[in-house]
């Protein structure tokens, strides 16, 4: 997952958790605007979410945040 997407996921998860608490769920669509302005990035997120990790449509934001944060530990986020 590219660094820009990692940052976006972490920001959105942090915001959602702060607004609605640790039980809040989200889908990979939460990281994008209502219009498809970056189809490549959307497909990258979908690939990571669906094919790589076989996640449900909605997952807890804290779970997604932890998974993406672990990626950042493997490859430094710039």
mmCIF file of C-alpha atoms in Angstrom:
data_model
loop_
_atom_site.group_PDB
_atom_site.id
_atom_site.type_symbol
_atom_site.label_atom_id
_atom_site.label_comp_id
_atom_site.label_asym_id
_atom_site.label_seq_id
_atom_site.Cartn_x
_atom_site.Cartn_y
_atom_site.Cartn_z
ATOM 1 C CA UNK A 1 0.000 0.000 0.000
ATOM 2 C CA UNK A 2 1.487 3.316 -1.037
ATOM 3 C CA UNK A 3 2.422 5.826 1.620
ATOM 4 C CA UNK A 4 -0.196 8.402 0.635
ATOM 5 C CA UNK A 5 -2.953 5.825 1.089
ATOM 6 C CA UNK A 6 -1.506 4.692 4.429
ATOM 7 C CA UNK A 7 -1.584 8.290 5.664
ATOM 8 C CA UNK A 8 -5.140 8.794 4.427
ATOM 9 C CA UNK A 9 -6.353 5.605 6.125
ATOM 10 C CA UNK A 10 -4.717 6.558 9.427
ATOM 11 C CA UNK A 11 -6.168 10.095 9.291
ATOM 12 C CA UNK A 12 -9.688 8.894 8.503
ATOM 13 C CA UNK A 13 -9.573 6.164 11.157
ATOM 14 C CA UNK A 14 -8.299 8.611 13.774
ATOM 15 C CA UNK A 15 -11.036 11.102 12.910
ATOM 16 C CA UNK A 16 -13.832 8.507 12.915
ATOM 17 C CA UNK A 17 -12.660 7.007 16.213
ATOM 18 C CA UNK A 18 -12.453 10.469 17.798
ATOM 19 C CA UNK A 19 -15.939 11.397 16.540
ATOM 20 C CA UNK A 20 -17.804 8.139 17.201
ATOM 21 C CA UNK A 21 -15.698 6.054 19.560
ATOM 22 C CA UNK A 22 -13.680 2.848 19.233
ATOM 23 C CA UNK A 23 -16.675 0.784 18.119
ATOM 24 C CA UNK A 24 -17.150 2.690 14.860
ATOM 25 C CA UNK A 25 -17.048 0.666 11.666
ATOM 26 C CA UNK A 26 -16.122 1.743 8.174
ATOM 27 C CA UNK A 27 -15.581 0.435 4.676
ATOM 28 C CA UNK A 28 -12.738 1.215 2.301
ATOM 29 C CA UNK A 29 -15.009 3.763 0.637
ATOM 30 C CA UNK A 30 -14.598 5.958 3.749
ATOM 31 C CA UNK A 31 -11.171 6.986 2.461
ATOM 32 C CA UNK A 32 -12.528 8.591 -0.712
ATOM 33 C CA UNK A 33 -14.806 11.404 -1.817
ATOM 34 C CA UNK A 34 -18.291 10.572 -3.046
ATOM 35 C CA UNK A 35 -17.045 10.840 -6.605
ATOM 36 C CA UNK A 36 -14.479 8.554 -8.174
ATOM 37 C CA UNK A 37 -11.676 11.102 -8.583
ATOM 38 C CA UNK A 38 -8.773 8.657 -8.144
ATOM 39 C CA UNK A 39 -9.745 5.218 -9.505
ATOM 40 C CA UNK A 40 -6.205 3.802 -9.175
ATOM 41 C CA UNK A 41 -6.035 4.607 -5.477
ATOM 42 C CA UNK A 42 -9.563 3.287 -4.935
ATOM 43 C CA UNK A 43 -8.630 0.008 -6.607
ATOM 44 C CA UNK A 44 -5.463 -0.217 -4.511
ATOM 45 C CA UNK A 45 -7.537 0.177 -1.335
ATOM 46 C CA UNK A 46 -10.086 -2.370 -2.576
ATOM 47 C CA UNK A 47 -7.338 -4.859 -3.450
ATOM 48 C CA UNK A 48 -5.763 -4.510 0.003
ATOM 49 C CA UNK A 49 -9.141 -4.731 1.776
ATOM 50 C CA UNK A 50 -10.840 -7.479 -0.232
ATOM 51 C CA UNK A 51 -8.234 -9.661 -1.907
ATOM 52 C CA UNK A 52 -5.242 -9.335 0.390
ATOM 53 C CA UNK A 53 -6.998 -9.409 3.762
ATOM 54 C CA UNK A 54 -10.478 -10.750 2.873
ATOM 55 C CA UNK A 55 -12.115 -8.240 5.202
ATOM 56 C CA UNK A 56 -15.871 -7.790 5.558
ATOM 57 C CA UNK A 57 -17.491 -4.786 3.912
ATOM 58 C CA UNK A 58 -17.555 -2.988 7.282
ATOM 59 C CA UNK A 59 -14.744 -3.396 9.798
ATOM 60 C CA UNK A 60 -13.888 -1.635 13.052
ATOM 61 C CA UNK A 61 -11.788 1.469 12.455
ATOM 62 C CA UNK A 62 -9.449 0.478 15.300
ATOM 63 C CA UNK A 63 -8.715 -2.835 13.541
ATOM 64 C CA UNK A 64 -7.987 -1.162 10.186
ATOM 65 C CA UNK A 65 -5.882 1.510 11.887
ATOM 66 C CA UNK A 66 -3.769 -1.144 13.636
ATOM 67 C CA UNK A 67 -3.273 -3.091 10.399
ATOM 68 C CA UNK A 68 -2.153 -0.009 8.467
ATOM 69 C CA UNK A 69 0.016 1.255 11.327
ATOM 70 C CA UNK A 70 1.805 -2.105 11.256
ATOM 71 C CA UNK A 71 2.545 -1.541 7.560
ATOM 72 C CA UNK A 72 4.161 1.759 8.466
ATOM 73 C CA UNK A 73 6.411 -0.070 10.920
ATOM 74 C CA UNK A 74 7.579 -2.343 8.110
ATOM 75 C CA UNK A 75 8.154 0.452 5.588
ATOM 76 C CA UNK A 76 8.695 3.983 6.892
ATOM 77 C CA UNK A 77 5.910 6.434 6.074
ATOM 78 C CA UNK A 78 7.379 9.491 4.346
#
